[in-house]
Amino acid sequence: MLKYYKYMSVILISILTLFSACQEDDYELGKIETPTNLEISFEVVGVDAENPYGDGTGFVNFNATANNEINYTYVFGDGTDKEVSADGKITHRFSLPGINTYNVTVLAVGTGGVTTSKSVQVEVFSSFSDEEAVAFLTGGTSKTWYWAADQPAHTGLGPNFEDSGKAYAAWYAATAFEKECMYDAEFVFTKTEGGVIFEQTVGSAFIPGTYAGKIGVEGDLCYGEDVAPGLYGVKNVTFAPASSIATEDGGYRGTSFSISDNGFMCWYVGTSTYEIIEITNNILRVRVEEDDTFAWYHIFTSTKPSQEPAGVDVEYTNLVWSDEFDTDGTPDAAKWDYDLGAGGWGNNESQTYTNDAANASISEGTLKITAKADGGSYTSARLKTQDKFEFTYGRVDVRAKLPTGGGTWPAIWMLGANFPDVGWPACGEIDIMEGIGNNPGHIQCALHTPSSSGATENMASTTVADASDEFHVYSVNWSENQITFLIDDEVYYTYAPVDKNADNWPYNADQFLIMNVAMGGTLGGTIDPAFTESSMEIDYVRVYQ
C-alpha cells in the first residue's frame, strides 16, 4: 500500500509540473483573442441598370474586415474549395449558368485558431456553359471513367510557371501500367437536375513524390482517405472558363471543372480543379496545377484498359502482295528499291548501304541481306518498296532468320509514304521487328509518332532464344483502330490509342516496307572487332488485306 501511494505521488507531481509548463508556454504564445466586428461587402462585376446581376462572367469582388484577425477563410457555397485571404480581399467566379443565389460564409481567424463567422447572400448571373463537355463527361446520364493505363504518358509532369515554354509533360511521362496500385480506380460523373455530381467509387489515392513531402508521407504510393481526405463520397462538379498559363498556348478546350469537398480523381496533390485539354466520347485529357512549379497531365478513358495484349481486331486473309524469293539473283526490281549511303540517317550507324549483290542476293529460296566488314568499315543493304508497293491497313508476315554478331542490328519495318513531304516522325514508323546482336534473342517492336519518337514509349519486347538459328514469322496486324505485333502468330504487343489525333496516330495513310541490317548505331551498339559478315535470311514477305 505504501508503495502504491508513493507511486501515485510521483504521478501527481509529474502532472502538476507538466500543467505548469503548459501554462507557461501558453502565456508565452500571447493572449488568445476572438475576432470582432466582422463585416463583409461585395461587388458583382458588371452590374448596371441593364445587368442587375452582373455581366455574365460570374466574378464577384469580396472585402472582409474585422478586429483581432490573422486572416480570413471564404466558403462560397457553390461547391468549390474554400479559399484563404490574408487581407480579406478576394475575387471569386461563380460559374453555375443562370441567375443563382449563393450563401457565402467568411470566417475571421484569430490567435489560437478561434474564429468568428458571418454570412451574406450573393445573387449573380453566369452565362458560361459547356454543354458538350457535360454530355461527354456524363454520357448524358452517367458515365464511368478509368485511367488510360495502357497509353504512354497517361500521367505526366511539366512546369507551371511563366516563360517556361513547356505547357506539356516535358519532365516526365509514365509508361503503360507503370503505377500498379492505382489502376483499379473508377470515376463516375452523373448528370442530375441540379447539375453534375462526381464520385470515386473504387480505388485509392496516389500521392506523387512532388507532393508527399508537403503532407509528411512517403511518395509514389497509394493511400486511403485517412491520408487523402475527400477521396470518397458524392460531390458536386462546377464548370468555369479555364485561365491557366497553358490555356492560350496549349490549344486547350478553354473549360475547367472543379470537384467540391476536396474531391479529386485519384491523383492527390491538394487540388480539385481540372483544366480540360481535350474531351470526346471516350477520352478525357486534363491538366492539374499542383503549385507554382508543377503541373500534372492525365489521360482517362471510358473503356477500362486491360494489361493483357489484345488480339487482332480485324482478320486480314486476302493476299494482295508477296515475294517468295524463289528466283536466284538480285531482288526483283519491280518490287524492291534500295536506300544508298552512309551514316544511318541520324542513328550513328557504321555501315554504308549499297545495291551490290554481295549485300543483297537471293539463293536457295531466301533473300540474304548481308552486313560485311570492309577494311575497317562495313557495307550492308537496305531494301524498300517505296513507290512500288504502298498500302493502308492489313497484315504483314515476314519469315526470317536473324544475323549473329555484336553490333548487328537487323530490322523489318514500315514508313509512311508521305515521308518525303512531311518528314519523320510525322509520317509515322512501324517497327515490325528489331534485333540486337549484342543481346541475342531480344526482339522488339515499336511505333514512332510526333508525340512519341526516338526512345519511344510505344514499344514492347520479348525473347526468341533461337532467332538466329531458326526461322520465325514476324507480323504486324494494322487496322483502323489498333496495331498488333505477333511472333509465330502469338500476340505480344497491341497499341490501341483511346483517340487517334494527328500526334499519336499518323497511321491512316499508306506505308511502305523496309528491310535492312545496320551495324552499330544507337541500338546496335558496340561492334565486335572480330566481326566479318552475317546475314538476315528472309524466306518470304506477305501482305494481306
Coordinates of C-alpha atoms in Angstrom, one line a residue:
M1 CA 0.0 0.0 0.0
L2 CA 2.8 2.4 0.9
K3 CA 4.4 1.7 -2.5
Y4 CA 1.1 2.5 -4.2
Y5 CA 0.8 5.9 -2.5
K6 CA 4.4 6.7 -3.3
Y7 CA 3.8 5.8 -6.9
M8 CA 0.7 8.0 -7.2
S9 CA 2.5 10.9 -5.6
V10 CA 5.2 10.8 -8.3
I11 CA 2.5 10.8 -11.0
L12 CA 0.6 13.7 -9.4
I13 CA 3.8 15.8 -9.1
S14 CA 4.6 15.0 -12.8
I15 CA 1.2 16.1 -13.9
L16 CA 1.4 19.3 -11.9
T17 CA 4.8 20.1 -13.4
L18 CA 3.5 19.4 -16.9
F19 CA 0.4 21.5 -16.4
S20 CA 2.6 24.4 -15.0
A21 CA 4.9 24.1 -18.0
C22 CA 1.9 24.2 -20.4
Q23 CA 0.5 27.3 -18.7
E24 CA 3.9 29.0 -19.0
D25 CA 4.1 28.1 -22.7
D26 CA 0.6 29.3 -23.3
Y27 CA 1.4 32.6 -21.6
E28 CA 4.4 33.0 -23.9
L29 CA 2.3 32.5 -27.0
G30 CA 0.3 35.5 -26.2
K31 CA -3.3 36.2 -25.4
I32 CA -6.0 34.4 -27.3
E33 CA -8.4 36.8 -28.9
T34 CA -11.6 36.2 -30.8
P35 CA -12.0 38.4 -33.9
T36 CA -14.8 41.0 -33.5
N37 CA -16.8 43.5 -35.7
L38 CA -16.6 41.2 -38.8
E39 CA -18.1 42.9 -41.8
I40 CA -18.4 41.7 -45.4
S41 CA -19.0 43.8 -48.5
F42 CA -19.1 42.6 -52.1
E43 CA -19.4 43.9 -55.7
V44 CA -20.8 41.8 -58.5
V45 CA -18.7 42.7 -61.6
G46 CA -20.6 44.4 -64.4
V47 CA -23.7 45.4 -62.5
D48 CA -25.6 48.2 -64.2
A49 CA -29.2 49.1 -64.9
E50 CA -29.4 46.6 -67.7
N51 CA -27.5 43.9 -65.9
P52 CA -28.6 43.9 -62.2
Y53 CA -26.9 40.6 -61.6
G54 CA -23.6 41.3 -63.4
D55 CA -22.2 41.0 -66.9
G56 CA -22.4 37.2 -67.1
T57 CA -18.7 36.5 -66.2
G58 CA -19.8 35.4 -62.7
F59 CA -17.0 37.4 -61.0
V60 CA -17.6 38.9 -57.5
N61 CA -15.2 41.0 -55.6
F62 CA -15.3 40.5 -51.8
N63 CA -13.9 42.5 -48.9
A64 CA -14.0 41.4 -45.3
T65 CA -12.8 43.4 -42.3
A66 CA -12.6 42.5 -38.6
N67 CA -10.6 43.4 -35.4
N68 CA -8.1 41.0 -33.9
E69 CA -7.9 38.8 -37.0
I70 CA -5.0 37.0 -38.6
N71 CA -6.6 36.0 -41.9
Y72 CA -10.0 35.2 -43.5
T73 CA -11.4 31.9 -44.9
Y74 CA -14.1 32.1 -47.5
V75 CA -16.6 29.4 -48.2
F76 CA -18.5 30.4 -51.3
G77 CA -21.4 28.0 -51.2
D78 CA -21.0 26.8 -54.8
G79 CA -19.2 23.6 -54.2
T80 CA -15.7 24.9 -54.9
D81 CA -12.9 24.7 -52.4
K82 CA -12.6 27.3 -49.6
E83 CA -10.0 30.0 -50.1
V84 CA -7.9 31.9 -47.6
S85 CA -7.2 35.7 -47.8
A86 CA -4.7 37.5 -45.7
D87 CA -6.3 40.9 -46.1
G88 CA -9.9 39.9 -46.5
K89 CA -10.0 40.8 -50.2
I90 CA -10.7 38.1 -52.8
T91 CA -12.3 37.7 -56.2
H92 CA -14.3 34.6 -56.9
R93 CA -16.0 33.3 -60.1
F94 CA -19.4 31.7 -59.7
S95 CA -20.0 29.6 -62.8
L96 CA -23.3 27.8 -62.5
P97 CA -25.2 29.0 -65.6
G98 CA -28.1 31.4 -65.0
I99 CA -29.0 33.7 -62.0
N100 CA -28.3 31.9 -58.8
T101 CA -28.1 32.9 -55.1
Y102 CA -25.2 31.7 -53.0
N103 CA -24.7 31.8 -49.3
V104 CA -21.2 33.0 -48.8
T105 CA -19.6 32.5 -45.3
V106 CA -16.5 34.2 -44.1
L107 CA -14.5 33.0 -41.1
A108 CA -12.2 35.6 -39.5
V109 CA -9.4 33.6 -37.8
G110 CA -7.8 34.9 -34.7
T111 CA -4.9 33.8 -32.5
G112 CA -5.1 30.1 -31.3
G113 CA -7.4 29.4 -34.3
V114 CA -10.5 30.9 -32.8
T115 CA -12.9 32.2 -35.4
T116 CA -15.9 34.5 -35.9
S117 CA -18.1 33.9 -38.8
K118 CA -20.7 35.8 -40.8
S119 CA -22.6 35.0 -44.0
V120 CA -24.0 37.1 -46.8
Q121 CA -26.2 36.1 -49.8
V122 CA -24.9 36.9 -53.2
E123 CA -27.1 36.8 -56.3
V124 CA -25.1 36.6 -59.5
F125 CA -25.6 35.8 -63.2
S126 CA -23.2 33.5 -65.1
S127 CA -23.6 33.0 -68.8
F128 CA -20.8 30.3 -69.1
S129 CA -21.7 26.8 -70.1
D130 CA -20.1 23.9 -71.9
E131 CA -23.0 21.5 -72.5
E132 CA -20.9 19.4 -74.9
A133 CA -18.3 18.8 -72.2
V134 CA -21.0 17.9 -69.8
A135 CA -22.6 15.5 -72.3
F136 CA -19.2 13.8 -73.0
L137 CA -18.3 13.6 -69.3
T138 CA -21.6 12.1 -68.2
G139 CA -22.7 10.4 -71.3
G140 CA -26.0 12.3 -71.0
T141 CA -26.9 10.4 -67.8
S142 CA -24.0 8.6 -66.0
K143 CA -20.6 7.5 -67.2
T144 CA -17.6 5.8 -65.6
W145 CA -14.0 6.8 -66.4
Y146 CA -10.8 5.0 -65.8
W147 CA -7.1 5.7 -66.1
A148 CA -5.9 5.2 -69.7
A149 CA -3.2 3.0 -68.2
D150 CA -2.3 1.3 -71.4
Q151 CA -1.4 4.6 -73.0
P152 CA 2.1 6.2 -72.8
A153 CA 2.0 9.4 -70.8
H154 CA -1.4 8.7 -69.2
T155 CA 0.1 10.8 -66.4
G156 CA 3.0 13.2 -66.8
L157 CA 4.7 16.2 -65.2
G158 CA 5.6 19.6 -66.6
P159 CA 6.4 23.1 -65.4
N160 CA 3.8 25.5 -64.2
F161 CA 5.4 29.0 -64.4
E162 CA 5.5 31.8 -66.9
D163 CA 8.1 31.7 -69.7
S164 CA 8.8 28.0 -69.2
G165 CA 7.7 27.5 -72.8
K166 CA 6.7 23.9 -71.9
A167 CA 3.0 23.6 -71.2
Y168 CA 3.0 19.8 -71.5
A169 CA 4.5 16.8 -69.8
A170 CA 8.1 17.9 -70.5
W171 CA 9.7 16.5 -67.4
Y172 CA 8.2 13.0 -67.0
A173 CA 5.7 10.7 -68.8
A174 CA 4.6 7.4 -67.3
T175 CA 4.9 4.2 -69.3
A176 CA 2.0 1.8 -69.7
F177 CA 0.8 0.4 -66.4
E178 CA 3.7 1.9 -64.6
K179 CA 1.8 2.9 -61.4
E180 CA 0.5 -0.5 -60.4
C181 CA -1.6 0.4 -57.3
M182 CA -3.9 3.0 -58.8
Y183 CA -5.4 1.4 -61.9
D184 CA -8.5 -0.1 -60.2
A185 CA -9.8 3.5 -59.6
E186 CA -13.2 4.3 -61.1
F187 CA -14.7 7.8 -61.5
V188 CA -18.4 8.3 -62.0
F189 CA -19.8 11.5 -63.4
T190 CA -23.6 11.8 -63.3
K191 CA -25.9 14.5 -64.7
T192 CA -28.8 15.4 -62.4
E193 CA -31.5 18.1 -62.5
G194 CA -29.3 20.1 -60.1
G195 CA -26.1 19.8 -62.2
V196 CA -23.2 17.3 -62.4
I197 CA -22.1 15.1 -59.5
F198 CA -18.9 13.1 -59.1
E199 CA -17.8 10.1 -57.1
Q200 CA -14.7 7.9 -57.0
T201 CA -16.4 4.6 -56.3
V202 CA -13.4 2.3 -56.3
G203 CA -9.7 2.6 -55.7
S204 CA -7.2 4.6 -53.6
A205 CA -5.4 7.9 -53.8
F206 CA -2.0 8.0 -55.4
I207 CA 0.4 10.6 -53.9
P208 CA 3.4 11.6 -56.1
G209 CA 6.8 12.4 -54.6
T210 CA 6.4 16.1 -55.5
Y211 CA 3.5 16.4 -53.1
A212 CA 4.1 13.7 -50.5
G213 CA 6.7 15.7 -48.5
K214 CA 4.3 18.5 -48.1
I215 CA 2.0 16.3 -46.1
G216 CA 4.7 14.1 -44.4
V217 CA 4.2 10.8 -46.2
E218 CA 6.3 8.6 -48.5
G219 CA 5.8 9.4 -52.1
D220 CA 4.7 7.5 -55.2
L221 CA 2.4 5.2 -53.2
C222 CA -1.3 4.7 -52.8
Y223 CA -3.2 5.7 -49.6
G224 CA -6.7 5.8 -48.2
E225 CA -9.0 8.5 -47.1
D226 CA -7.1 8.9 -43.8
V227 CA -4.2 10.4 -45.7
A228 CA -6.2 11.9 -48.6
P229 CA -9.4 13.4 -47.3
G230 CA -12.0 13.9 -49.9
L231 CA -11.3 10.6 -51.7
Y232 CA -14.8 9.2 -51.4
G233 CA -18.3 10.5 -51.3
V234 CA -20.7 12.2 -53.7
K235 CA -19.5 15.7 -54.7
N236 CA -20.7 18.5 -56.9
V237 CA -19.0 19.5 -60.1
T238 CA -18.9 23.0 -61.4
F239 CA -17.6 24.3 -64.7
A240 CA -15.8 27.6 -65.5
P241 CA -13.7 29.2 -68.2
A242 CA -10.1 28.0 -67.9
S243 CA -7.5 30.6 -67.0
S244 CA -4.1 28.8 -66.5
I245 CA -0.9 29.9 -68.2
A246 CA -1.3 26.9 -70.6
T247 CA -4.8 27.8 -71.8
E248 CA -3.9 30.1 -74.6
D249 CA -0.7 28.5 -75.8
G250 CA -1.8 24.9 -75.3
G251 CA -4.7 24.8 -77.7
Y252 CA -6.9 23.6 -74.9
R253 CA -10.7 23.5 -74.8
G254 CA -11.0 26.6 -72.6
T255 CA -13.1 24.9 -69.9
S256 CA -12.2 23.7 -66.4
F257 CA -14.2 21.8 -63.8
S258 CA -13.9 21.7 -60.1
I259 CA -15.0 18.9 -57.7
S260 CA -16.4 20.1 -54.3
D261 CA -15.4 19.0 -50.8
N262 CA -11.7 18.4 -51.7
G263 CA -12.7 15.8 -54.3
F264 CA -10.1 14.6 -56.8
M265 CA -9.6 11.9 -59.4
C266 CA -7.2 9.5 -57.6
W267 CA -4.0 11.7 -58.1
Y268 CA -3.8 13.6 -54.9
V269 CA -1.9 16.9 -55.0
G270 CA -4.2 19.1 -52.9
T271 CA -6.3 20.5 -55.7
S272 CA -9.7 19.8 -57.1
T273 CA -9.7 21.8 -60.3
Y274 CA -9.1 20.2 -63.7
E275 CA -8.4 22.1 -66.9
I276 CA -9.8 20.2 -69.9
I277 CA -7.3 19.8 -72.6
E278 CA -9.5 17.6 -74.7
I279 CA -12.7 15.6 -74.2
T280 CA -14.5 13.2 -76.5
N281 CA -16.9 10.3 -76.1
N282 CA -14.0 8.1 -74.9
I283 CA -11.1 10.3 -74.0
L284 CA -10.5 12.9 -71.3
R285 CA -7.2 14.8 -71.1
V286 CA -6.7 17.2 -68.3
R287 CA -4.1 19.5 -66.7
V288 CA -3.9 19.8 -62.9
E289 CA -1.8 22.5 -61.2
E290 CA -0.1 21.3 -58.1
D291 CA 1.6 24.6 -57.2
D292 CA 3.6 27.4 -58.9
T293 CA 6.2 24.9 -60.1
F294 CA 4.4 21.6 -61.0
A295 CA 1.6 20.8 -63.4
W296 CA 0.3 17.3 -64.0
Y297 CA -1.2 15.9 -67.2
H298 CA -3.6 13.0 -67.0
I299 CA -5.5 10.8 -69.6
F300 CA -8.7 9.0 -68.7
T301 CA -10.8 6.7 -70.9
S302 CA -14.3 5.4 -70.8
T303 CA -13.2 1.9 -71.6
K304 CA -11.2 0.1 -68.9
P305 CA -7.8 -1.0 -70.3
S306 CA -6.5 -4.5 -69.9
Q307 CA -2.9 -5.3 -69.2
E308 CA -3.2 -8.4 -71.4
P309 CA -2.3 -7.7 -75.0
A310 CA -5.5 -7.6 -77.1
G311 CA -5.8 -9.9 -80.0
V312 CA -6.1 -8.7 -83.6
D313 CA -9.4 -6.8 -84.1
V314 CA -9.5 -7.4 -87.9
E315 CA -8.6 -10.6 -89.6
Y316 CA -6.9 -10.0 -93.0
T317 CA -6.9 -13.1 -95.3
N318 CA -6.7 -11.7 -98.9
L319 CA -3.1 -12.0 -100.1
V320 CA -2.5 -8.7 -102.0
W321 CA 1.3 -8.7 -102.4
S322 CA 4.2 -11.0 -101.7
D323 CA 7.7 -12.0 -102.5
E324 CA 8.6 -15.7 -102.1
F325 CA 12.3 -15.2 -103.2
D326 CA 12.2 -18.3 -105.4
T327 CA 14.4 -16.9 -108.2
D328 CA 18.1 -16.7 -107.6
G329 CA 19.9 -13.5 -108.3
T330 CA 19.3 -9.9 -107.1
P331 CA 16.0 -8.7 -105.6
D332 CA 13.1 -8.2 -108.0
A333 CA 13.5 -4.6 -109.2
A334 CA 9.7 -4.4 -109.8
K335 CA 9.2 -4.9 -106.1
W336 CA 12.2 -3.5 -104.4
D337 CA 14.4 -0.5 -104.4
Y338 CA 17.5 0.4 -102.4
D339 CA 18.4 3.2 -99.9
L340 CA 22.1 4.1 -100.5
G341 CA 24.6 5.9 -98.4
A342 CA 26.3 6.0 -95.0
G343 CA 25.6 7.3 -91.5
G344 CA 22.3 5.7 -90.8
W345 CA 20.1 8.8 -91.2
G346 CA 20.7 10.1 -87.6
N347 CA 21.2 6.8 -85.9
N348 CA 25.1 7.0 -85.9
E349 CA 25.3 3.7 -87.8
S350 CA 28.7 2.5 -89.2
Q351 CA 27.7 0.8 -92.4
T352 CA 27.4 2.1 -95.9
Y353 CA 24.3 0.8 -97.8
T354 CA 24.9 -0.5 -101.3
N355 CA 23.0 -2.2 -104.1
D356 CA 25.7 -4.7 -104.6
A357 CA 24.8 -8.4 -104.9
A358 CA 27.4 -9.0 -102.1
N359 CA 25.0 -7.3 -99.7
A360 CA 21.6 -8.4 -101.1
S361 CA 21.0 -11.6 -103.1
I362 CA 18.6 -14.4 -103.5
S363 CA 19.7 -18.1 -103.3
E364 CA 18.2 -21.4 -102.2
G365 CA 14.8 -19.7 -101.8
T366 CA 15.8 -17.0 -99.4
L367 CA 16.8 -13.3 -99.6
K368 CA 20.0 -12.7 -97.8
I369 CA 20.8 -9.2 -96.6
T370 CA 24.4 -9.4 -95.6
A371 CA 26.5 -7.0 -93.5
K372 CA 30.2 -7.2 -94.2
A373 CA 33.4 -5.9 -92.7
D374 CA 35.3 -4.0 -95.3
G375 CA 38.8 -2.8 -94.3
G376 CA 37.8 -1.0 -91.2
S377 CA 34.3 -0.1 -92.4
Y378 CA 31.2 -2.0 -93.1
T379 CA 28.7 -2.5 -96.0
S380 CA 25.1 -3.7 -96.0
A381 CA 21.8 -3.3 -97.8
R382 CA 18.5 -1.6 -97.1
L383 CA 15.6 -2.7 -99.3
K384 CA 12.3 -0.8 -99.6
T385 CA 9.1 -0.9 -101.6
Q386 CA 8.7 2.9 -101.7
D387 CA 6.8 4.0 -104.9
K388 CA 6.4 0.3 -105.8
F389 CA 4.1 -1.1 -103.2
E390 CA 2.4 1.1 -100.5
F391 CA -0.8 0.2 -98.6
T392 CA -3.1 1.3 -95.8
Y393 CA -4.2 -1.3 -93.3
G394 CA -3.5 -5.0 -93.5
R395 CA -1.3 -7.7 -92.1
V396 CA 2.4 -8.2 -92.9
D397 CA 4.1 -11.6 -92.3
V398 CA 7.8 -11.9 -92.7
R399 CA 9.5 -15.3 -92.2
A400 CA 13.1 -14.6 -91.3
K401 CA 16.3 -15.8 -89.5
L402 CA 18.4 -13.2 -87.9
P403 CA 22.1 -12.5 -88.2
T404 CA 24.7 -13.0 -85.4
G405 CA 27.5 -10.9 -84.1
G406 CA 27.9 -8.0 -81.7
G407 CA 26.8 -4.7 -83.4
T408 CA 24.4 -6.2 -85.9
W409 CA 21.0 -4.5 -85.9
P410 CA 18.5 -6.3 -88.2
A411 CA 15.2 -4.6 -88.8
I412 CA 11.9 -5.2 -90.6
W413 CA 9.8 -2.1 -90.6
M414 CA 7.5 0.4 -92.4
L415 CA 7.5 4.1 -93.0
G416 CA 4.7 6.5 -94.0
A417 CA 4.6 7.0 -97.8
N418 CA 4.3 10.8 -97.2
F419 CA 7.8 10.8 -95.6
P420 CA 9.3 13.0 -98.4
D421 CA 6.7 15.6 -97.8
V422 CA 6.2 15.7 -94.0
G423 CA 9.4 14.1 -92.7
W424 CA 10.0 11.8 -89.7
P425 CA 8.3 11.2 -87.3
A426 CA 5.2 13.0 -88.7
C427 CA 4.9 10.3 -91.4
G428 CA 4.7 7.5 -88.7
E429 CA 7.0 4.5 -88.4
I430 CA 6.0 0.9 -87.6
D431 CA 8.9 -1.3 -86.5
I432 CA 7.7 -4.9 -87.0
M433 CA 10.9 -6.5 -85.7
E434 CA 14.3 -5.2 -84.5
G435 CA 17.0 -7.5 -83.2
I436 CA 20.2 -6.6 -81.3
G437 CA 23.3 -8.7 -82.0
N438 CA 24.8 -7.7 -78.6
N439 CA 21.6 -9.1 -76.9
P440 CA 20.9 -12.4 -78.7
G441 CA 17.3 -13.4 -78.6
H442 CA 16.0 -10.0 -77.7
I443 CA 13.2 -9.0 -80.2
Q444 CA 11.3 -5.7 -80.0
C445 CA 8.6 -3.8 -81.9
A446 CA 7.9 -0.1 -81.7
L447 CA 5.9 2.8 -83.1
H448 CA 7.3 6.3 -83.7
T449 CA 4.9 9.2 -83.9
P450 CA 5.2 13.0 -83.4
S451 CA 4.0 12.5 -79.8
S452 CA 6.5 9.6 -79.0
S453 CA 9.5 9.1 -81.2
G454 CA 13.2 8.2 -80.8
A455 CA 13.2 6.5 -77.4
T456 CA 9.5 5.9 -77.8
E457 CA 7.1 4.8 -75.1
N458 CA 5.1 2.9 -77.7
M459 CA 7.1 -0.3 -77.8
A460 CA 7.4 -3.8 -76.4
S461 CA 10.0 -6.6 -76.4
T462 CA 10.1 -10.4 -76.0
T463 CA 12.6 -13.2 -76.2
V464 CA 13.1 -15.6 -79.1
A465 CA 16.0 -17.7 -78.0
D466 CA 16.8 -19.3 -81.3
A467 CA 16.1 -16.2 -83.5
S468 CA 19.5 -16.6 -85.3
D469 CA 19.2 -20.4 -85.6
E470 CA 15.7 -20.9 -86.8
F471 CA 13.1 -19.1 -89.0
H472 CA 10.3 -17.3 -87.2
V473 CA 7.3 -15.3 -88.6
Y474 CA 7.4 -11.7 -87.5
S475 CA 4.0 -10.0 -88.1
V476 CA 2.1 -6.8 -87.7
N477 CA -1.7 -6.5 -88.0
W478 CA -2.6 -2.9 -88.8
S479 CA -6.2 -1.8 -88.6
E480 CA -8.1 1.5 -88.4
N481 CA -8.2 1.3 -84.6
Q482 CA -5.1 -0.6 -83.4
I483 CA -1.7 -2.1 -84.4
T484 CA -0.9 -5.6 -83.1
F485 CA 2.5 -7.3 -83.2
L486 CA 2.9 -11.0 -83.3
I487 CA 5.7 -13.6 -83.5
D488 CA 4.7 -17.0 -84.9
D489 CA 1.1 -15.9 -84.6
E490 CA 1.3 -15.1 -80.9
V491 CA 0.4 -11.5 -79.9
Y492 CA 2.9 -9.8 -77.7
Y493 CA 2.0 -6.1 -78.0
T494 CA -1.0 -4.1 -79.1
Y495 CA -1.2 -0.4 -79.4
A496 CA -4.8 0.9 -79.4
P497 CA -4.9 4.7 -78.6
V498 CA -8.1 5.9 -77.0
D499 CA -8.1 8.7 -79.6
K500 CA -6.5 9.0 -83.0
N501 CA -5.4 12.6 -83.4
A502 CA -2.5 13.7 -85.7
D503 CA 0.1 13.5 -82.9
N504 CA -0.3 9.9 -81.8
W505 CA -1.9 8.2 -84.8
P506 CA -0.4 9.0 -88.2
Y507 CA -1.4 5.5 -89.3
N508 CA -4.4 6.3 -91.6
A509 CA -2.4 6.6 -94.8
D510 CA -0.1 4.5 -97.0
Q511 CA 3.1 2.9 -95.6
F512 CA 5.9 1.0 -97.4
L513 CA 8.1 -1.9 -96.4
I514 CA 11.8 -1.7 -95.4
M515 CA 14.3 -4.5 -94.5
N516 CA 17.9 -3.9 -93.6
V517 CA 20.8 -4.9 -91.4
A518 CA 22.6 -2.0 -89.8
M519 CA 25.9 -2.0 -87.9
G520 CA 26.4 -0.3 -84.6
G521 CA 24.4 2.9 -84.0
T522 CA 22.0 3.8 -81.2
L523 CA 20.6 0.3 -81.0
G524 CA 23.2 -1.9 -82.5
G525 CA 25.9 -0.7 -80.0
T526 CA 29.5 -1.8 -80.0
I527 CA 30.6 -3.8 -83.0
D528 CA 32.6 -6.9 -82.3
P529 CA 36.2 -6.3 -83.6
A530 CA 36.2 -9.9 -84.8
F531 CA 33.0 -9.4 -86.9
T532 CA 33.5 -10.4 -90.6
E533 CA 30.0 -10.9 -92.0
S534 CA 26.5 -12.1 -91.2
S535 CA 23.1 -12.3 -92.9
M536 CA 19.5 -11.8 -92.2
E537 CA 17.7 -14.5 -94.3
I538 CA 14.1 -13.9 -95.4
D539 CA 12.0 -16.8 -96.6
Y540 CA 9.0 -14.7 -97.7
V541 CA 7.2 -11.4 -97.3
R542 CA 3.4 -11.5 -97.5
V543 CA 0.8 -8.7 -97.2
Y544 CA -2.9 -9.5 -96.6
Q545 CA -5.9 -7.2 -96.6

